[in-house]
Coordinates of C-alpha atoms and ligand atoms in Angstrom, one line a residue:
X168 CA -13.1 25.3 -2.6
X169 CA -15.9 26.8 -1.2
X170 CA -18.7 24.7 0.4
X171 CA -22.3 25.8 1.5
X172 CA -23.4 25.3 4.8
X173 CA -24.7 22.1 5.5
X174 CA -28.2 21.0 5.2
X175 CA -30.9 20.9 8.3
X176 CA -32.0 22.9 10.8
X177 CA -30.1 26.4 11.8
X178 CA -27.8 25.7 15.4
X179 CA -29.4 29.1 16.4
X180 CA -32.7 29.9 18.1
X181 CA -35.1 32.0 16.4
X182 CA -33.2 35.6 16.1
X183 CA -35.9 36.7 18.6
X184 CA -35.7 34.3 21.2
X185 CA -33.0 36.0 23.0
X186 CA -31.4 39.4 23.0
X187 CA -28.4 40.3 20.3
X188 CA -25.7 41.9 21.0
X189 CA -23.1 43.7 19.1
X190 CA -19.8 45.7 18.9
X191 CA -21.3 47.7 16.0
X192 CA -18.5 45.8 13.6
X193 CA -19.8 44.6 10.6
X194 CA -17.2 41.9 10.7
X195 CA -13.9 40.6 12.9
X196 CA -11.1 38.2 11.5
X197 CA -8.7 36.3 14.1
X198 CA -5.2 34.4 12.8
X199 CA -4.5 31.5 14.8
X200 CA -1.8 28.9 14.7
X201 CA -1.3 25.5 14.4
X202 CA 0.7 23.6 17.3
X203 CA 3.7 20.6 17.2
X204 CA 3.9 18.7 20.6
X205 CA 7.3 18.5 21.4
X206 CA 6.9 16.1 24.1
X207 CA 3.8 13.7 24.3
X208 CA 3.8 11.7 27.4
X209 CA 0.7 9.5 28.0
X210 CA -0.6 7.8 30.9
X211 CA -3.0 5.1 31.1
X212 CA -6.7 5.5 30.2
X213 CA -8.1 7.3 32.8
X214 CA -12.0 6.2 34.3
X215 CA -13.8 9.6 31.7
X216 CA -11.6 7.7 29.2
X217 CA -9.0 10.3 28.7
X218 CA -5.3 10.1 29.1
X219 CA -3.8 12.3 31.4
X220 CA -0.5 14.0 30.1
X221 CA 2.4 15.5 29.9
X222 CA 2.5 17.8 26.7
X223 CA 4.6 20.4 25.5
X224 CA 3.1 22.4 23.3
X225 CA 4.9 24.9 20.5
X226 CA 2.3 27.1 18.5
X227 CA 3.7 27.0 15.0
X228 CA 3.5 29.8 12.3
X229 CA 0.7 27.6 9.9
X230 CA -2.4 29.7 10.3
X231 CA -5.9 29.5 9.9
X232 CA -7.8 32.0 10.0
X233 CA -11.7 32.7 10.8
X234 CA -14.0 35.6 10.6
X235 CA -16.9 36.0 12.7
X236 CA -19.9 38.3 10.9
X237 CA -23.0 39.5 11.9
X238 CA -25.7 37.4 10.7
X239 CA -29.3 35.8 11.5
X240 CA -28.0 32.1 12.4
X241 CA -25.6 30.7 12.7
X242 CA -23.6 29.3 9.7
X243 CA -20.6 28.1 8.3
X244 CA -18.4 28.1 5.4
X245 CA -14.7 26.9 4.7
X246 CA -12.2 27.5 2.1
X247 CA -8.6 25.4 2.1
X248 CA -7.6 22.3 1.1
X249 CA -9.7 19.6 2.2
X250 CA -12.7 21.6 3.5
X251 CA -14.9 18.6 2.2
X252 CA -13.7 16.9 5.1
X253 CA -14.8 19.0 8.0
X254 CA -18.5 18.9 9.0
X255 CA -20.0 22.2 8.5
X256 CA -22.9 21.7 10.7
X257 CA -23.3 22.5 14.4
X258 CA -21.1 19.7 15.3
X259 CA -18.2 21.7 14.0
X260 CA -16.0 22.7 16.9
X261 CA -16.1 26.6 15.5
X262 CA -20.2 26.5 15.6
X263 CA -20.0 25.4 18.9
X264 CA -17.1 27.7 20.3
X265 CA -20.0 30.1 19.2
X266 CA -22.7 28.5 21.0
X267 CA -22.0 28.1 24.3
X268 CA -20.1 31.8 24.2
X269 CA -24.0 33.0 23.2
X270 CA -25.5 30.7 25.7
X271 CA -23.3 31.9 28.7
X272 CA -24.3 35.7 28.1
X273 CA -28.0 35.1 26.9
X274 CA -27.8 36.1 23.4
X275 CA -28.9 34.3 20.4
X276 CA -25.8 33.2 18.4
X277 CA -26.2 34.8 15.2
X278 CA -23.1 34.9 13.3
X279 CA -21.7 33.9 9.8
X280 CA -18.4 31.9 10.7
X281 CA -16.0 31.5 7.5
X282 CA -13.2 29.3 8.1
X283 CA -10.3 30.0 5.8
X284 CA -8.0 26.6 6.5
X285 CA -4.0 26.1 5.7
X286 CA -3.5 23.8 8.8
X287 CA -3.6 20.5 7.7
X288 CA -7.3 18.9 8.4
X289 CA -7.2 15.9 11.0
X290 CA -3.6 16.3 11.1
X291 CA -2.2 16.2 14.6
X292 CA -1.7 19.7 14.4
X293 CA -4.5 20.9 16.1
X294 CA -6.1 22.5 13.5
X295 CA -10.0 22.2 14.3
X296 CA -8.9 23.0 17.8
X297 CA -7.6 26.4 16.4
X298 CA -10.6 27.1 14.6
X299 CA -12.5 26.7 17.9
X300 CA -10.5 29.1 19.8
X301 CA -10.3 31.4 16.9
X302 CA -14.3 31.7 16.7
X303 CA -14.6 32.1 20.5
X304 CA -12.4 35.4 20.0
X305 CA -13.7 36.5 17.0
X306 CA -17.9 36.5 18.3
X307 CA -16.3 37.5 21.5
X308 CA -15.3 41.1 19.8
X309 CA -18.2 40.6 17.2
X310 CA -21.1 40.4 19.6
X311 CA -19.0 42.7 22.2
X312 CA -19.8 40.2 24.9
X313 CA -16.3 40.8 26.8
X314 CA -15.3 37.8 28.1
X315 CA -12.6 37.3 30.4
X316 CA -9.3 35.3 29.9
X317 CA -10.5 32.7 32.7
X318 CA -14.0 32.3 31.2
X319 CA -12.4 32.2 27.2
X320 CA -10.1 29.3 29.0
X321 CA -12.7 27.7 30.6
X322 CA -14.9 27.3 27.2
X323 CA -12.2 26.3 25.4
X324 CA -11.2 23.2 27.9
X325 CA -15.1 22.3 27.4
X326 CA -14.8 22.7 23.9
X327 CA -11.7 20.3 23.7
X328 CA -7.8 19.3 25.1
X329 CA -6.1 21.1 23.3
X330 CA -8.5 24.3 22.1
X331 CA -6.9 26.4 25.4
X332 CA -3.7 25.9 24.0
X333 CA -4.4 27.1 20.6
X334 CA -6.1 30.8 22.5
X335 CA -2.5 31.3 23.9
X336 CA 0.5 29.7 22.0
X337 CA 3.6 30.4 22.6
X338 CA 5.0 27.1 24.2
X339 CA 3.3 25.5 27.3
X340 CA 3.2 22.3 29.1
X341 CA -0.6 21.1 29.3
X342 CA -1.6 18.4 32.2
X343 CA -4.1 16.9 33.1
X344 CA -5.8 15.7 29.6
X345 CA -3.8 19.1 28.0
X346 CA -5.9 21.6 28.8
X347 CA -4.3 22.7 32.3
X348 CA -2.0 25.0 30.9
X349 CA 1.5 26.3 32.4
X350 CA 3.2 28.8 29.7
X351 CA 6.6 27.8 29.1
X352 CA 9.9 30.3 28.8
X353 CA 11.7 30.0 25.2
X354 CA 14.8 31.4 23.6
X355 CA 14.9 32.3 20.5
X356 CA 12.7 30.7 17.2
X357 CA 12.8 26.7 16.2
X358 CA 12.5 26.5 12.4
X359 CA 10.7 23.6 11.4
X360 CA 9.4 21.1 8.6
X361 CA 6.0 19.3 8.1
X362 CA 5.0 17.1 5.7
X363 CA 1.5 16.5 5.4
X364 CA 0.2 13.1 4.4
X365 CA -2.8 11.9 2.6
X366 CA -5.8 11.4 4.5
X367 CA -6.3 12.2 8.1
X368 CA -5.7 10.2 11.3
X369 CA -8.4 10.1 14.1
X370 CA -7.4 11.0 17.4
X371 CA -9.6 8.3 19.5
X372 CA -8.7 5.8 17.0
X373 CA -5.1 6.8 17.9
X374 CA -5.0 6.7 21.5
X375 CA -7.2 3.5 21.1
X376 CA -4.3 2.0 19.4
X377 CA -1.8 3.3 22.0
X378 CA -4.0 1.3 24.9
X379 CA -4.0 -1.5 22.8
X380 CA -0.3 -2.0 22.0
X381 CA 0.1 -0.6 25.9
X382 CA -2.3 -3.8 27.2
X383 CA -1.1 -5.2 30.2
X384 CA 2.0 -2.9 31.2
X385 CA 2.4 -0.8 33.7
X386 CA 2.7 2.8 32.1
X387 CA 4.1 5.4 34.5
X388 CA 2.5 8.8 35.6
X389 CA 3.6 11.1 32.5
X390 CA 6.2 13.9 33.3
X391 CA 8.1 16.6 31.4
X392 CA 11.3 16.1 30.3
X393 CA 13.2 18.7 32.5
X394 CA 16.1 18.5 29.8
X395 CA 13.5 19.3 27.3
X396 CA 12.5 22.7 29.1
X397 CA 16.1 23.8 29.3
X398 CA 16.4 23.5 25.6
X399 CA 13.1 25.5 24.9
X400 CA 14.9 28.1 27.2
X401 CA 17.6 28.3 25.6
X402 CA 16.8 28.2 22.4
X403 CA 18.9 25.4 21.8
X404 CA 18.0 23.1 18.5
X405 CA 20.3 20.7 18.8
X406 CA 19.2 19.5 22.6
X407 CA 15.2 20.3 22.1
X408 CA 16.0 17.5 18.9
X409 CA 17.3 15.1 21.4
X410 CA 14.9 15.2 23.8
X411 CA 11.8 15.4 21.6
X412 CA 9.4 12.5 21.9
X413 CA 5.9 11.4 21.1
X414 CA 4.3 8.3 22.9
X415 CA 1.2 8.2 19.7
X416 CA 4.1 7.8 18.0
X417 CA 4.2 3.8 17.7
X418 CA 0.5 4.0 18.0
X419 CA -0.1 6.5 14.4
X420 CA 2.8 4.4 12.6
X421 CA 1.0 0.9 13.5
X422 CA -2.1 2.7 11.9
X423 CA -0.4 4.5 9.1
X424 CA 3.2 2.3 8.2
X425 CA 3.6 4.6 5.5
X426 CA 4.7 7.2 7.5
X427 CA 7.9 5.5 8.4
X428 CA 9.4 6.2 5.0
X429 CA 8.4 9.8 5.2
X430 CA 10.1 10.1 9.3
X431 CA 13.8 8.3 7.2
X432 CA 13.6 10.4 4.3
X433 CA 13.8 13.6 6.7
X434 CA 16.2 12.6 9.1
X435 CA 18.5 11.6 6.0
X436 CA 17.7 15.4 4.6
X437 CA 19.5 16.4 7.5
X438 CA 16.7 17.4 10.1
X439 CA 18.0 17.3 13.8
X440 CA 14.9 15.2 14.9
X441 CA 11.9 13.4 13.1
X442 CA 8.7 13.4 14.8
X443 CA 4.8 12.2 14.2
X444 CA 2.9 15.6 15.2
X445 CA 0.5 14.7 18.4
X446 CA -1.4 11.9 16.9
X447 CA -0.5 12.5 12.8
X448 CA -0.3 11.7 9.8
X449 CA 1.5 14.9 9.8
X450 CA 5.1 14.2 10.5
X451 CA 7.4 17.4 11.6
X452 CA 11.2 17.4 11.1
X453 CA 13.5 20.1 13.6
X454 CA 16.4 21.9 11.5
X455 CA 19.2 23.9 12.9
X456 CA 18.5 26.9 11.0
X457 CA 16.2 28.3 8.1
X458 CA 18.7 27.4 5.3
X459 CA 18.5 24.0 7.0
X460 CA 14.7 23.7 7.0
X461 CA 14.8 24.7 3.4
X462 CA 16.7 21.6 2.3
X463 CA 15.0 19.3 4.5
X464 CA 11.8 20.2 2.8
X465 CA 13.0 20.4 -0.8
X466 CA 14.6 16.7 0.2
X467 CA 10.8 15.8 1.6
X468 CA 9.3 17.2 -1.7
X469 CA 11.3 14.7 -3.8
X470 CA 11.2 12.1 -1.6
X471 CA 7.6 11.2 -2.9
X472 CA 6.8 9.9 0.8
X473 CA 4.3 12.8 1.3
X474 CA 1.6 14.9 -0.1
X475 CA 2.7 18.3 0.4
X476 CA 5.7 20.4 2.5
X477 CA 5.5 23.1 4.8
X478 CA 8.2 25.4 6.4
X479 CA 7.2 27.0 9.9
X480 CA 9.0 28.8 12.8
X481 CA 7.8 28.5 16.2
X482 CA 7.1 29.3 19.1
X483 CA 4.4 32.3 17.9
X484 CA 1.2 33.9 19.2
X485 CA -1.6 32.1 20.0
X486 CA -5.3 33.2 18.5
X487 CA -5.4 37.6 18.1
X488 CA -7.8 39.7 16.2
X489 CA -6.2 40.7 12.7
Ligands
C5P193 O1 -10.5 17.0 23.9 P1 -10.8 16.3 22.8 O2 -11.4 16.2 22.0 O3 -9.8 17.2 21.5 O4 -10.1 14.6 22.7 C1 -10.6 13.9 21.1 C2 -10.0 12.3 21.9 O5 -9.0 12.2 22.2 C3 -10.6 12.0 23.3 O6 -12.5 11.8 23.2 C4 -10.1 10.5 23.4 O7 -10.6 9.7 22.8 C5 -8.8 11.4 23.3 N1 -7.7 11.8 24.2 C6 -7.7 11.0 24.9 N2 -7.0 11.6 25.8 C7 -6.5 12.9 25.8 C8 -7.1 13.8 24.9 C9 -7.8 13.8 24.0 O8 -8.0 9.6 25.2 N3 -5.7 13.8 27.0

């Protein structure tokens, strides 16, 4: 499905309001992965409304592609499942990424961003964050702005807590609200199955439900689990399965009780671990190897407890120009 840009005034200033930059390329395409959180330890709400996290991200091989093409104004189009649920105006995180980069470099953000979506929309797999990171890398290459890695990471952090990880990929511990990253060593490949649910879940709503469920309790400061980091380092899927955790899972299940049946179906099919991906509603299943992942995927498809099923490996690199 292709959607035209939303009605309304263009997000860009008049084309001659600021100088145009250019790398000489007509278009740049960037591929960017989804993420799963193998540990999502959530602290109490901070005065700014965010929660301190110990967030262990793994980039997984489900990808969106963002193409930036020279244009007079900033406009966005998108293709793929559920793109009718993403905004195509200046509120789209990818448009905001282009706008922030252009503003820092004093140029007009003239660009057509096309998002080819494959990451589930509002699924707890950082699809919107991925598009923002990809748009940033694509515009930097298209406009020849030559932003440093540090500057790109700064803009990413301004855009959202998960956006810096979409840029770097691999495996990382996110602290603060998730934006302060430390790369983590990993050994080997982990095999995953993802069950895509009907409809999305709002991340703020899931955090609000977390607050409601934990009201009056003393929430400890979030910390990465040493056993989990060791399992990642050695590439031991069984050890990783024994240590995965997601503090947002009770909140996601409270808002979407039907996810319990999906988790159960994956477990019954032989998944080593079953968990909600981030704030959900996508559920993630860790398998022992590729064959086991395919078996779990088949069983989940037949279970009737989810809309679609995807198999993917991790870790994979972050946003990259194709
Ligand atoms: O950073 P991002 O815009 O992705 O966050 C979306 C929402 O998720 C925030 O507005 C906040 O409600 C919630 N959130 C949080 N603590 C975090 C990250 C996100 O409460 N560490």
